[in-house]
Amino acid sequence: MPILRSAALFAVAALFEIGGAWLVWQGVREHRGWLWTAGGVLSLAAYGFVATFQPDAHFGRVLAAYGGIFVAGSLLWGAVADGYRPDRWDITGALVCVAGMALIMWAPRNGR
């Protein structure tokens, strides 16, 4: 169950961080206005709290592992929200990152 909880928290974190960054991008770069930007800032702040709920107590490990989720999630977000089509190297790189995340977070360690 801890792996499922951890995976769900990574998904929520990605939604808040990538979604927040996208909203800021839309507000500033695409000139959609300050409400979009403010929504992005709030979403990014929420992301900062989500990581604290990870079962692993090591900040560096959690954030390093989340990097793999961020890479894959960003490509997925771009495909869904902006019509970006990742090529085989994007997908391969994302899979490598997700595999790295799984090793960092869930590899068996002494004492657990």
C-alpha angles and dihedrals in degrees: 000000000000090000092053091048091048092048091049091050090051089052092050091046090052091050091053098041101040092037091049093049090048091052091051089048090051093046097048109023097034093038095235092143145250096298090065090046093048091049089052093050091051091048091050090051090052089052089059090060098045094065090059090068094061111119092230111085097208112101094197093051094047094048094043091051092045087059089072091052090047092055095049093039093051092055091047092048091050091051094049102036103032106023093246112160113211114218125223092272092052089051093044091050091048091051090051089051093049090048089051090050091052091050093048095048107030110025111123112263133187110281098021 
